[in-house]
mmCIF file of C-alpha atoms in Angstrom:
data_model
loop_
_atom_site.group_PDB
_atom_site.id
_atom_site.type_symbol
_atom_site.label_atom_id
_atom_site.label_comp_id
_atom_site.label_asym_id
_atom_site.label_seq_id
_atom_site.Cartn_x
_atom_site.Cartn_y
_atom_site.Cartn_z
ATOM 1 C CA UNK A 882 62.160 -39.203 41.630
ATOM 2 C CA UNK A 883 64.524 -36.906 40.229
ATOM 3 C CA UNK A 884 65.166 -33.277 40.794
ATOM 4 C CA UNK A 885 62.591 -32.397 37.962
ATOM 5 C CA UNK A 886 60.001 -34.688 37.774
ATOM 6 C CA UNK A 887 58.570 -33.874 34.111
ATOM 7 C CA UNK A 888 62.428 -34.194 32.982
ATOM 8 C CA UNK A 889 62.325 -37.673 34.921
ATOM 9 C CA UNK A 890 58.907 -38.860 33.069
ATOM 10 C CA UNK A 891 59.591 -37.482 29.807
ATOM 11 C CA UNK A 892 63.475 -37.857 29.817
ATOM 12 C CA UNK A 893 63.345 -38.823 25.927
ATOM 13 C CA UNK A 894 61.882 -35.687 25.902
ATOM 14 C CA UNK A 895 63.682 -33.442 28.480
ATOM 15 C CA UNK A 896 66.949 -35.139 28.332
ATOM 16 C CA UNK A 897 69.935 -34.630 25.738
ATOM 17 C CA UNK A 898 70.715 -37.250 23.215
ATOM 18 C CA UNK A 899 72.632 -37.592 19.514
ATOM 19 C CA UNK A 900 71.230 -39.067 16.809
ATOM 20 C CA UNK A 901 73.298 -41.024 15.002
ATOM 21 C CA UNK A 902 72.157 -41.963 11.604
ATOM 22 C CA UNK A 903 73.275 -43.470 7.919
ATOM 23 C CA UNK A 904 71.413 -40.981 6.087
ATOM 24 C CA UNK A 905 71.350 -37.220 6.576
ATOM 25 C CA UNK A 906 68.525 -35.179 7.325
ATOM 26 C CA UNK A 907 67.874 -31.483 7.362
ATOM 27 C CA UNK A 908 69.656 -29.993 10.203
ATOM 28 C CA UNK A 909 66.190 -28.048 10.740
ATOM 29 C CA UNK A 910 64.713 -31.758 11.244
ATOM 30 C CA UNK A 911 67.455 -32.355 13.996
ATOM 31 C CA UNK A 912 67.479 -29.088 15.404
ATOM 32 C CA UNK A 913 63.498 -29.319 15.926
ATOM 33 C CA UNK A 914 63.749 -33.049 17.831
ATOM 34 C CA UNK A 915 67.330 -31.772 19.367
ATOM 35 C CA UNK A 916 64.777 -28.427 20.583
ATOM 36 C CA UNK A 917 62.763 -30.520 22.857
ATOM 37 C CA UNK A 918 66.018 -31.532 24.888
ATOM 38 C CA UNK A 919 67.851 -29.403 27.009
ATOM 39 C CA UNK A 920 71.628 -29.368 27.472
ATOM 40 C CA UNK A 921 72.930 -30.547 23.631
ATOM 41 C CA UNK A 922 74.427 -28.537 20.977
ATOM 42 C CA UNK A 923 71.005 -26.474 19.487
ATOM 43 C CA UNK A 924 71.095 -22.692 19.771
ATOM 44 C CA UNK A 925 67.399 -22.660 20.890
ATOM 45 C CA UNK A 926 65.763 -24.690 23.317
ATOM 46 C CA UNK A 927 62.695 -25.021 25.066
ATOM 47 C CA UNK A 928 63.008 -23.634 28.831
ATOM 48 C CA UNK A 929 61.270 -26.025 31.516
ATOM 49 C CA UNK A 930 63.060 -24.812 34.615
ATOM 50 C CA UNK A 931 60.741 -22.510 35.663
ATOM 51 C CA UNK A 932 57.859 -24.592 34.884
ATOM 52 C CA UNK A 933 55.410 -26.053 37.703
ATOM 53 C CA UNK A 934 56.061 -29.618 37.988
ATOM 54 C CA UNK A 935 54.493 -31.674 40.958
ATOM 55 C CA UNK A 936 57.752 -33.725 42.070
ATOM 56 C CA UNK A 937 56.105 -35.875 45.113
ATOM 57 C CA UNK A 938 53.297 -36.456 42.488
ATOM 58 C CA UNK A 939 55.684 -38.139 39.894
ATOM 59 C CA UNK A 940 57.750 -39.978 42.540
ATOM 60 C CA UNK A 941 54.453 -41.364 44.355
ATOM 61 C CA UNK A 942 53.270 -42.272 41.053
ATOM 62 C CA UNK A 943 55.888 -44.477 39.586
ATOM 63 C CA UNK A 944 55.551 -46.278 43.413
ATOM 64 C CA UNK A 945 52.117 -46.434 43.691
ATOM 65 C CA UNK A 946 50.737 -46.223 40.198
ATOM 66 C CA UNK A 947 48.667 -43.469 41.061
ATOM 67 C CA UNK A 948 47.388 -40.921 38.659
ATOM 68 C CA UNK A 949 47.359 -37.398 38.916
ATOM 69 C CA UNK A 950 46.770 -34.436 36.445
ATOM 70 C CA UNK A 951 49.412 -31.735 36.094
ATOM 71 C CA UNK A 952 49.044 -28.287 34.490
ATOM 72 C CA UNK A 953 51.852 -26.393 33.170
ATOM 73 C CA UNK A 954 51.415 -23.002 31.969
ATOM 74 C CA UNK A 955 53.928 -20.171 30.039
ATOM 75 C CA UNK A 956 55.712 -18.601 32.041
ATOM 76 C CA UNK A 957 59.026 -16.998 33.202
ATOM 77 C CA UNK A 958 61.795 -20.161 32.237
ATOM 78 C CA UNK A 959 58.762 -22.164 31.449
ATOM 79 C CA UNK A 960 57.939 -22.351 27.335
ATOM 80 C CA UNK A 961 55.477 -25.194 27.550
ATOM 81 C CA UNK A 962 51.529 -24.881 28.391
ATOM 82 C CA UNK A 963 49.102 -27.479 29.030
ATOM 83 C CA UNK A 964 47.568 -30.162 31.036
ATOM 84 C CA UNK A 965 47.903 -33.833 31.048
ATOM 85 C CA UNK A 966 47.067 -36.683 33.790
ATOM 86 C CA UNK A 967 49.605 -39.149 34.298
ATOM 87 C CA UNK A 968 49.414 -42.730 34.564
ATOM 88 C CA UNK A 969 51.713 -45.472 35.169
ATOM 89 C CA UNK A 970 51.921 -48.578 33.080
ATOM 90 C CA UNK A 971 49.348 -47.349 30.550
ATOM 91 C CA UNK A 972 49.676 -45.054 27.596
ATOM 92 C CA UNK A 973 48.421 -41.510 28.714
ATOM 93 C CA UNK A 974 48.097 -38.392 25.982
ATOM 94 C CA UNK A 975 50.127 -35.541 26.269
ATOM 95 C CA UNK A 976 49.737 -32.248 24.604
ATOM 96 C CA UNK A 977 51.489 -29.094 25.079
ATOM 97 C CA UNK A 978 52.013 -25.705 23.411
ATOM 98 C CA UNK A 979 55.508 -24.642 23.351
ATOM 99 C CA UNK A 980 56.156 -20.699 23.154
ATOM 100 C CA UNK A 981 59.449 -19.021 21.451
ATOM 101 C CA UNK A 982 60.581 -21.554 19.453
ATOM 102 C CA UNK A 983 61.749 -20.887 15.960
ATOM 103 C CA UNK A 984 60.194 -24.724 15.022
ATOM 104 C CA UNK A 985 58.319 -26.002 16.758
ATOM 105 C CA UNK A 986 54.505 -24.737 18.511
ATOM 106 C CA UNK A 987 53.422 -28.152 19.949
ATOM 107 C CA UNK A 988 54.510 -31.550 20.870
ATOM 108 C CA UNK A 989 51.636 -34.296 21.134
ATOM 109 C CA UNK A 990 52.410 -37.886 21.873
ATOM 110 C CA UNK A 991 51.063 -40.665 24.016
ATOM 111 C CA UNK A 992 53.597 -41.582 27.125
ATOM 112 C CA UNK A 993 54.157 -45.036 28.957
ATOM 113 C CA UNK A 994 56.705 -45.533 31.591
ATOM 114 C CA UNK A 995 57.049 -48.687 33.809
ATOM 115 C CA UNK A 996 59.101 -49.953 36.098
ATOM 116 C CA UNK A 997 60.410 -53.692 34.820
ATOM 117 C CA UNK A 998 62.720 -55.745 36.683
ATOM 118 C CA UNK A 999 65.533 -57.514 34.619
ATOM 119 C CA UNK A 1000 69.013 -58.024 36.735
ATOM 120 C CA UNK A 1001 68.283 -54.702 38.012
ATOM 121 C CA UNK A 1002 64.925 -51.955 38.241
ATOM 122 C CA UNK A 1003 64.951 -50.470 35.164
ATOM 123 C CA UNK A 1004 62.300 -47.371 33.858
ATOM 124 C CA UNK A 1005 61.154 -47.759 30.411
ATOM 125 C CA UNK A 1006 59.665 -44.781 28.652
ATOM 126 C CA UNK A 1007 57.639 -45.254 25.488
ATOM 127 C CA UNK A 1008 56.223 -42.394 23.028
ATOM 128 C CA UNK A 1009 53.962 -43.637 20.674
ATOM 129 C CA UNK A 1010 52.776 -41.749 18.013
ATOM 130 C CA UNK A 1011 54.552 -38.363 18.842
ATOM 131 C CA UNK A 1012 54.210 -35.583 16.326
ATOM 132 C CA UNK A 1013 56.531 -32.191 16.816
ATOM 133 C CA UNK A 1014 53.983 -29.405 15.357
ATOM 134 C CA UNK A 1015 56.306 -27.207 12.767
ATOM 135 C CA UNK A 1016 55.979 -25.989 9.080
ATOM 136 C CA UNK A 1017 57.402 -29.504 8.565
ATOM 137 C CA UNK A 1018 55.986 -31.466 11.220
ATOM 138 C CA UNK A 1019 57.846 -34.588 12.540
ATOM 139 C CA UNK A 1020 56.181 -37.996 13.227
ATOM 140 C CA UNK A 1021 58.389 -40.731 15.485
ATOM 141 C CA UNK A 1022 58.072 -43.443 18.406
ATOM 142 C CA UNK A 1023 60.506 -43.485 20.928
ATOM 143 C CA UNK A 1024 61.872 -45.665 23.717
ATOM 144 C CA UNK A 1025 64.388 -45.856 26.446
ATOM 145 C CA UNK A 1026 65.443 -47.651 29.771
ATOM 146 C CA UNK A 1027 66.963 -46.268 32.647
ATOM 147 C CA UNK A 1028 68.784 -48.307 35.687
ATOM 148 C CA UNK A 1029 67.147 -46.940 38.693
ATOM 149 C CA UNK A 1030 67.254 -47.158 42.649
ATOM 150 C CA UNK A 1031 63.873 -45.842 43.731
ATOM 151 C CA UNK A 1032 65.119 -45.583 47.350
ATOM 152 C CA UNK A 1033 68.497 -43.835 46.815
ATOM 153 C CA UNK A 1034 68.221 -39.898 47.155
ATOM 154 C CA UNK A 1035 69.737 -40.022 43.505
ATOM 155 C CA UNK A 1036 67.500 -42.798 41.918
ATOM 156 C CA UNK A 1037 68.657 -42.578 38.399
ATOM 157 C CA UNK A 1038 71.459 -44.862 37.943
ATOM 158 C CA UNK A 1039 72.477 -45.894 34.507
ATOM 159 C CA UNK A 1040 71.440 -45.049 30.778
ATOM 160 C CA UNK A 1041 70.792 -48.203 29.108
ATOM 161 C CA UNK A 1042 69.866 -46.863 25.527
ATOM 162 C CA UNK A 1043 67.271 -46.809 23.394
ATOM 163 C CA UNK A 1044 66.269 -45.860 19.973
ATOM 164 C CA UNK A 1045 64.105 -42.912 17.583
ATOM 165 C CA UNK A 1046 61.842 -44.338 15.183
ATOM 166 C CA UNK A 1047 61.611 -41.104 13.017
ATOM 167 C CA UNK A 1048 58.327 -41.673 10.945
ATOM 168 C CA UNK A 1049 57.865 -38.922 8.832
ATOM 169 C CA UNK A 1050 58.784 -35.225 8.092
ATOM 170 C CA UNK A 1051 56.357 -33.524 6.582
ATOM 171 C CA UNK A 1052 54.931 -35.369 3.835
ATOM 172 C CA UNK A 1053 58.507 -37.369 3.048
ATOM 173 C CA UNK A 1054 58.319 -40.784 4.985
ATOM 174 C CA UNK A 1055 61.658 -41.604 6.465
ATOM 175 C CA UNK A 1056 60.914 -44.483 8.920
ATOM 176 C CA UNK A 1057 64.359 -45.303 9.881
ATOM 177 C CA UNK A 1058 65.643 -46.075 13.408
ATOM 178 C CA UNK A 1059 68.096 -44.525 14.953
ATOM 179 C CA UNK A 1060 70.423 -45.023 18.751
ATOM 180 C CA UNK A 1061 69.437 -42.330 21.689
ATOM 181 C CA UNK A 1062 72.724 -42.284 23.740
ATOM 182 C CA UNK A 1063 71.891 -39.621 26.311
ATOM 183 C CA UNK A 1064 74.938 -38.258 28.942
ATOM 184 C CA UNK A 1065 75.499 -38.622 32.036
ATOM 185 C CA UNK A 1066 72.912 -36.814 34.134
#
């Protein structure tokens, strides 16, 4: 559905946002989250370019529901390693070792996306329960919405928003919400 599937499936992942919160937290806390997202202001970030994602499989699975299993593996432009099987409309674990970071060596989570019809089609992408292995790790939920043509060559249409629910980092409990307000793509 998009030129990079993975980045289409796990955009809240793949995708660059700002956090914008009331309190401060350690830059390293930001920077680790900020890691996982390529094309914001970090000086490291996790390459997925060169990676091996199945793009007809992600496209003919948000149409169809159907499931498939993808393995990624390190690589030239390609710092993540692992296997998951995707599924529409359910939750579906993901975990994956991430190579030359300075942070972070894993992300785990459990991913939903589904299609739901408002005035428009809209993608919603949930993370439940996602932990970003570090010396400090980081516990959060996550969820956003995307306006979306599945027909047009370009289906990705508008950001509508959505929000970080930053649980914990390391053993300090934060659990404060804050706005995901990703650019234009």
């Amino acid at each position: 559905m998009k030129k990079n599937s993975l980045l289409l499936l796990l955009s809240i992942l793949l995708l660059p946002f700002n956090l914008q919160a009331s309190t401060k937290l350690d830059s390293s806390i930001l920077d680790s989250i900020k890691a996982i997202l390529p094309n914001i202001e970090n000086n490291q970030k996790i390459k997925t370019q060169g990676c091996s994602f199945q793009k007809q499989k992600w496209l003919t699975a948000l149409l169809t529901q159907e499931s498939f299993t993808e393995t990624l593996k390190f690589k030239k432009d390609c710092d993540l390693e692992g296997q998951y099987t995707v599924k529409v409309n359910d939750f579906f674990p993901i975990n994956l070792k991430i190579q030359k970071h300075k942070h972070i060596k894993r992300i785990i989570t459990n991913l939903k996306l589904e299609i739901i019809f408002t005035e428009s089609a809209q993608l919603q992408i949930k993370m439940k329960d996602a932990i970003l292995k570090s010396n400090k790790d980081i516990s959060f939920d996550m969820t956003y919405k995307i306006e979306i043509d599945p027909m047009a060559a370009s289906p990705l249409r508008k950001h509508k928003g959505g929000e970080v629910f930053l649980k914990q980092v390391g053993t300090k409990k934060i659990n404060k919400s804050f706005p995901i307000n990703l650019k234009t793509m």
